PDB file of C-alpha atoms in Angstrom:
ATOM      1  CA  UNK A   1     -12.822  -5.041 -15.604  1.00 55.00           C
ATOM      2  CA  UNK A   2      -9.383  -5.753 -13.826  1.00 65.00           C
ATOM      3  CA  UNK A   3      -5.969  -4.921 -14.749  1.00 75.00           C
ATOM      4  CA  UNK A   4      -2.500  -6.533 -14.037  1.00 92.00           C
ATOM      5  CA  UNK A   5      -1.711  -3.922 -11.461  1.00 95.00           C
ATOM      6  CA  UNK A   6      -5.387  -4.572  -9.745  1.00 96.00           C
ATOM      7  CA  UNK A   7      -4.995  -8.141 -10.049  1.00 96.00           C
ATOM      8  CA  UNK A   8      -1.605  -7.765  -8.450  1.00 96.00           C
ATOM      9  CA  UNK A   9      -3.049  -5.503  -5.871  1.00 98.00           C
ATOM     10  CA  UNK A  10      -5.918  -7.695  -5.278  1.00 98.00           C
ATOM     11  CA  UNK A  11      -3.642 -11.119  -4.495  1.00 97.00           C
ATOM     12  CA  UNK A  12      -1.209  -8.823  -1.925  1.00 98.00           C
ATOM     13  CA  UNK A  13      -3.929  -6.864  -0.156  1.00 98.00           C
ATOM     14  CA  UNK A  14      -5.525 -10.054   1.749  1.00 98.00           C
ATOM     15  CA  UNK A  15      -2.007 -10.486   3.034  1.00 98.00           C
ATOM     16  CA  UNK A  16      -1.375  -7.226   4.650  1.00 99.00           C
ATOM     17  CA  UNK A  17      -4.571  -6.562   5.725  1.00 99.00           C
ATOM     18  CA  UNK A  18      -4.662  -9.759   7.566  1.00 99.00           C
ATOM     19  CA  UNK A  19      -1.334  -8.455   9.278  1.00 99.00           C
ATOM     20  CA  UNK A  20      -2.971  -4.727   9.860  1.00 99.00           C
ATOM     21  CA  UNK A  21      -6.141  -6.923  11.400  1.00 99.00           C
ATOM     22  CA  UNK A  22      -3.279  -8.925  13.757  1.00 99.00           C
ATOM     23  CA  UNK A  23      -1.959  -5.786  14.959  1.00 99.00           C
ATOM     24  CA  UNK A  24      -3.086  -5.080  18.779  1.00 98.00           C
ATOM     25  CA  UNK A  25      -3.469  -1.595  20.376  1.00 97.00           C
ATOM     26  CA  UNK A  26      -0.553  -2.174  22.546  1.00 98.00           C
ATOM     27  CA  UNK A  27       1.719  -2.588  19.616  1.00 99.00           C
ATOM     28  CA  UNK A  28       1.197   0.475  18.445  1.00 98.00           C
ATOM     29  CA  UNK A  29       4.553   1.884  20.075  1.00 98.00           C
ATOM     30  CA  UNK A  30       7.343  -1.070  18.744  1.00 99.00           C
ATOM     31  CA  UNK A  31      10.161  -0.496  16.502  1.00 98.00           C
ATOM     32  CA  UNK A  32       9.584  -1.856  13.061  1.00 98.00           C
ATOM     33  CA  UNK A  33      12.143  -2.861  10.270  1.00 97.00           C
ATOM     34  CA  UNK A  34      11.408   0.709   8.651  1.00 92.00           C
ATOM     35  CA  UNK A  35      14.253   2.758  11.675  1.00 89.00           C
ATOM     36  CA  UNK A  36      12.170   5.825  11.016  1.00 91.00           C
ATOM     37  CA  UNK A  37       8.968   4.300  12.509  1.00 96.00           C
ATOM     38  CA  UNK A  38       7.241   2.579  14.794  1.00 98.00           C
ATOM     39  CA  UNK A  39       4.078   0.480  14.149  1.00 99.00           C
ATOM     40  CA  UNK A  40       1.528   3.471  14.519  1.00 98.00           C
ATOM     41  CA  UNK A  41       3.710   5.545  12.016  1.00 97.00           C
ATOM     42  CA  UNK A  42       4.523   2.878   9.235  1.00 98.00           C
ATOM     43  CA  UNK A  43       0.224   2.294   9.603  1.00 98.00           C
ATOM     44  CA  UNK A  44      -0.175   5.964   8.956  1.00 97.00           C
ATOM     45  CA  UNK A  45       2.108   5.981   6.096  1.00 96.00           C
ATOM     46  CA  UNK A  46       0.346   2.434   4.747  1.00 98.00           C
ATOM     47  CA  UNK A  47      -3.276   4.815   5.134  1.00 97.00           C
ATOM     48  CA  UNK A  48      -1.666   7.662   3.566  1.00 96.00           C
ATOM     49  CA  UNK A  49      -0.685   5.318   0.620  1.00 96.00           C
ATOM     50  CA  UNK A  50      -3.582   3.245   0.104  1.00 97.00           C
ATOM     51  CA  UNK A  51      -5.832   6.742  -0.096  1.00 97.00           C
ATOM     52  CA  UNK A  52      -3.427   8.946  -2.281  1.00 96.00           C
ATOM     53  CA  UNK A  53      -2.972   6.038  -4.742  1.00 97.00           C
ATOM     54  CA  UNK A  54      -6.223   5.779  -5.405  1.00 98.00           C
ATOM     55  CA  UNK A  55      -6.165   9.333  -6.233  1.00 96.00           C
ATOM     56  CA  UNK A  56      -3.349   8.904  -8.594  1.00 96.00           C
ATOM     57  CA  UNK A  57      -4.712   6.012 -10.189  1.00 97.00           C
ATOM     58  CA  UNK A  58      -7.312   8.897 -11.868  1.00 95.00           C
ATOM     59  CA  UNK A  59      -4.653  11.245 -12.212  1.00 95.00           C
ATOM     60  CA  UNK A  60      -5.909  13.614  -9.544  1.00 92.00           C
ATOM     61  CA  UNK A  61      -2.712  15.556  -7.618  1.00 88.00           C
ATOM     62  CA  UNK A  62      -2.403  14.506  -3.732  1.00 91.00           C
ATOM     63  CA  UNK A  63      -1.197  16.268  -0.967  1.00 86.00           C
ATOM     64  CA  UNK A  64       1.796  13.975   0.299  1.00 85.00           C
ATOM     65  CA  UNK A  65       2.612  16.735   3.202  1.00 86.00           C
ATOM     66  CA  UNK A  66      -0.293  16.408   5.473  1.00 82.00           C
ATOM     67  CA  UNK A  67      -0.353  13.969   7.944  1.00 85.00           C
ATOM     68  CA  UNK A  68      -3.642  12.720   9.524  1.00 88.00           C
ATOM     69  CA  UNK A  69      -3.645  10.623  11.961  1.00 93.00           C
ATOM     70  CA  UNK A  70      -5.553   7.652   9.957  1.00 94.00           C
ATOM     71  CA  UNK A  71      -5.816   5.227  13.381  1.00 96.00           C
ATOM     72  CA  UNK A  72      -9.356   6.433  14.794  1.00 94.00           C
ATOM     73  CA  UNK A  73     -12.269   4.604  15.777  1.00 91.00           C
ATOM     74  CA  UNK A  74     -12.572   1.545  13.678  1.00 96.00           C
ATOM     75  CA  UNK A  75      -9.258   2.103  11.773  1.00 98.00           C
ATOM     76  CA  UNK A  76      -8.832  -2.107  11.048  1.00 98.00           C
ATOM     77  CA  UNK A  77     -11.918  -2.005   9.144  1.00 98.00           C
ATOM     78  CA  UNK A  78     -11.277   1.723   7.199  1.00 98.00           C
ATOM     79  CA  UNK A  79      -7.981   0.236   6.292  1.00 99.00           C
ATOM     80  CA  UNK A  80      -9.903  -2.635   4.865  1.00 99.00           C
ATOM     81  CA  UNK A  81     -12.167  -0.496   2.786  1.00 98.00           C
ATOM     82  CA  UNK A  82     -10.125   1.583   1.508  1.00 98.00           C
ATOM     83  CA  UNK A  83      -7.572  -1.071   0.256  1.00 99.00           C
ATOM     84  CA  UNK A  84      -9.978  -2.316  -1.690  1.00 98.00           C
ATOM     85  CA  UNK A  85     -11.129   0.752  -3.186  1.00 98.00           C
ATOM     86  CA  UNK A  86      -7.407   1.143  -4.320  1.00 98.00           C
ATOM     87  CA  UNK A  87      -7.804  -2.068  -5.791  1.00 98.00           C
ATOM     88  CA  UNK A  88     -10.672  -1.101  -7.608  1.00 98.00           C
ATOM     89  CA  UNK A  89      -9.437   2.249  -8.784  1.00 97.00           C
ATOM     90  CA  UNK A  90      -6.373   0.740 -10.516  1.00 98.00           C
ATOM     91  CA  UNK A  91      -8.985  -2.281 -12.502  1.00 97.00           C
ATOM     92  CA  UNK A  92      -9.914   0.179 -15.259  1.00 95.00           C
ATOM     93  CA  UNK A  93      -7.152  -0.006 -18.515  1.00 95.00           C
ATOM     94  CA  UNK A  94      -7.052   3.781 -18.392  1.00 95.00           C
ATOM     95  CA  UNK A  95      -5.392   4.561 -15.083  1.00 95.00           C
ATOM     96  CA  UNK A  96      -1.957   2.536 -16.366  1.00 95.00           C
ATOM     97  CA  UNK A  97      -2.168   5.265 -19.608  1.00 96.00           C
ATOM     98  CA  UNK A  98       0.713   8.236 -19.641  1.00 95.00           C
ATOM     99  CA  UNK A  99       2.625   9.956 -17.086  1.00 95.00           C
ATOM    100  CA  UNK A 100       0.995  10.726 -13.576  1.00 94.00           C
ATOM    101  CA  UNK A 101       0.983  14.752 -13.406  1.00 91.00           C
ATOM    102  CA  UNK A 102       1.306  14.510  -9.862  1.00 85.00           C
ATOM    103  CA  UNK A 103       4.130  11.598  -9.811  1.00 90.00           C
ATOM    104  CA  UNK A 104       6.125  12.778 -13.165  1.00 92.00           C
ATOM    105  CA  UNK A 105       6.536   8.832 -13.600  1.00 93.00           C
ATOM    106  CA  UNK A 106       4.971   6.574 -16.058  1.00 95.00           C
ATOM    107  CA  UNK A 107       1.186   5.126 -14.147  1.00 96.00           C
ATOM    108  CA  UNK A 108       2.402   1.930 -14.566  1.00 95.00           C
ATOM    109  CA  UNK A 109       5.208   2.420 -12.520  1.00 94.00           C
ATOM    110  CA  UNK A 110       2.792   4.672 -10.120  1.00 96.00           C
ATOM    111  CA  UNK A 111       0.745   1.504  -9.376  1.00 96.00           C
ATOM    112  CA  UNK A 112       3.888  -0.776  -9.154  1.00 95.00           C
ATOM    113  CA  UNK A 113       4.929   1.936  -6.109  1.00 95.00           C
ATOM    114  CA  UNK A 114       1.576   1.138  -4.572  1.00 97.00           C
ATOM    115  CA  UNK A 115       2.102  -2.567  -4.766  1.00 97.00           C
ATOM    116  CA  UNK A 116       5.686  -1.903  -3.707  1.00 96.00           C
ATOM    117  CA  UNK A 117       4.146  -0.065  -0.320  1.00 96.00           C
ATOM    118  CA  UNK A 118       1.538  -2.346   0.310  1.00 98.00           C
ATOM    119  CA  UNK A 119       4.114  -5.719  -0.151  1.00 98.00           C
ATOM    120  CA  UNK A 120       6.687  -4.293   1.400  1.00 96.00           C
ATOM    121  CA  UNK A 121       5.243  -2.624   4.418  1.00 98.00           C
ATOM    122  CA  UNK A 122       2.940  -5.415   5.182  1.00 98.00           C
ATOM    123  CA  UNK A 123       5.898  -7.528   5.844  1.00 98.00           C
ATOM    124  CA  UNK A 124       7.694  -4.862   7.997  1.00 98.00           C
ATOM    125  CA  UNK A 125       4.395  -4.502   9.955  1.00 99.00           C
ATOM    126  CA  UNK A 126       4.154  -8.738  10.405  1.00 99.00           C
ATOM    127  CA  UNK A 127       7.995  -8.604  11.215  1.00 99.00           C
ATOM    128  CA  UNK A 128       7.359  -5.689  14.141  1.00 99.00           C
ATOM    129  CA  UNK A 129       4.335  -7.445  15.762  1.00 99.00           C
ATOM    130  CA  UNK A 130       5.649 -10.775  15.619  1.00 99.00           C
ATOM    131  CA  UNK A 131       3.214 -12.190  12.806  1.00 99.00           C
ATOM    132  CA  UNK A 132       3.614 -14.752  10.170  1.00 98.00           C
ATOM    133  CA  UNK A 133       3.963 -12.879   6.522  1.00 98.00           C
ATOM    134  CA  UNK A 134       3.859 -14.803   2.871  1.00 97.00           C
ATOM    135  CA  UNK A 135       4.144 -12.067   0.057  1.00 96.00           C
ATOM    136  CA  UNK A 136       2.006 -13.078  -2.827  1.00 95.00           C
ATOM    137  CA  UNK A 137       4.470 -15.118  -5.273  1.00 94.00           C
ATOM    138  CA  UNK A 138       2.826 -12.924  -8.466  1.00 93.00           C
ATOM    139  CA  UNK A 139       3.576  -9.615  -6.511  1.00 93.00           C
ATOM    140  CA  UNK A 140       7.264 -10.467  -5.413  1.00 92.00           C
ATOM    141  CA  UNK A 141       7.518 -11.460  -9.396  1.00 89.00           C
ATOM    142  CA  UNK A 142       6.419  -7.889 -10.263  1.00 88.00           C
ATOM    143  CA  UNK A 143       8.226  -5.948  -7.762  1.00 90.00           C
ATOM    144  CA  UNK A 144      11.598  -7.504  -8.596  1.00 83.00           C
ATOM    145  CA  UNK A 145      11.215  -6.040 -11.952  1.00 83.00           C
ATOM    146  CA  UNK A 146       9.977  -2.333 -11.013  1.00 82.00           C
ATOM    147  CA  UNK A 147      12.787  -2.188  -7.907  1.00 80.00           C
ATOM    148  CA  UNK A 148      15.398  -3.047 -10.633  1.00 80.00           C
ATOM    149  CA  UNK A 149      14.111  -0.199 -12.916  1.00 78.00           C
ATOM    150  CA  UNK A 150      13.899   2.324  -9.944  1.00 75.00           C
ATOM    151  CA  UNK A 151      17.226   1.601  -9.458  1.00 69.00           C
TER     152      UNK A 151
END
């Protein structure tokens, strides 16, 4: 079963993990759009995202303050998997039901912030490492809506 935010999830994640695939060890260390990070930090936070929302898809609390370093052996491929395991813990109807205990915010606007992270930051990685970067058209649709109502 699939829902919009999966389906929305599932057309941006080839995208950014294409750019995350691009990205060579000796980038690591450039400035990126984001002023508070370079590459190596803005993939860290991208990790940190793509694991912790699939916990909040379920509803299960995260722990936002630790901050492992997510770019180990192998780390193009781990990114990989585990954006599509936050694809696939957003496809059941249920995780877009109440308020996230751990967010305070409606879930649908809990998976729009995950969409949000993984559009958004995909770009600033592609724009850092000097790689071509087409949001998904469906996603950019979406994400005009929840930025307006985040204010």
């Amino acid at each position: 079963m699939a829902t919009q935010t999966s389906d929305l999830l599932a057309a941006a994640a080839p995208r950014t993990v294409d750019v995350v695939r691009g990205i060579a060890d000796d980038q690591l260390d450039l400035p990126t759009p984001c002023r508070d990070y370079v590459v190596r930090d803005l993939l860290n936070h991208l990790f940190e995202v793509v694991v912790n929302f699939q916990e909040l898809a379920v509803k299960r609390p995260v722990e936002w303050s630790a901050k492992p370093d997510h770019l180990t052996d192998d780390w193009r491929d781990r990114f990989e998997t585990e954006t599509r395991r936050l694809i696939d813990a957003w496809s059941d109807p249920s995780t877009l039901e109440g308020v996230s205990p751990g967010m305070g915010m409606p879930q649908t606007v809990v998976g729009g912030m995950a969409l949000l992270d993984l559009t958004v930051h995909g770009w600033d990685l592609a724009v850092a490492t000097g790689q071509a970067y087409e949001p998904a058209p469906e996603a950019v649709a979406e994400l005009h809506g929840l930025v307006e109502q985040l204010g």
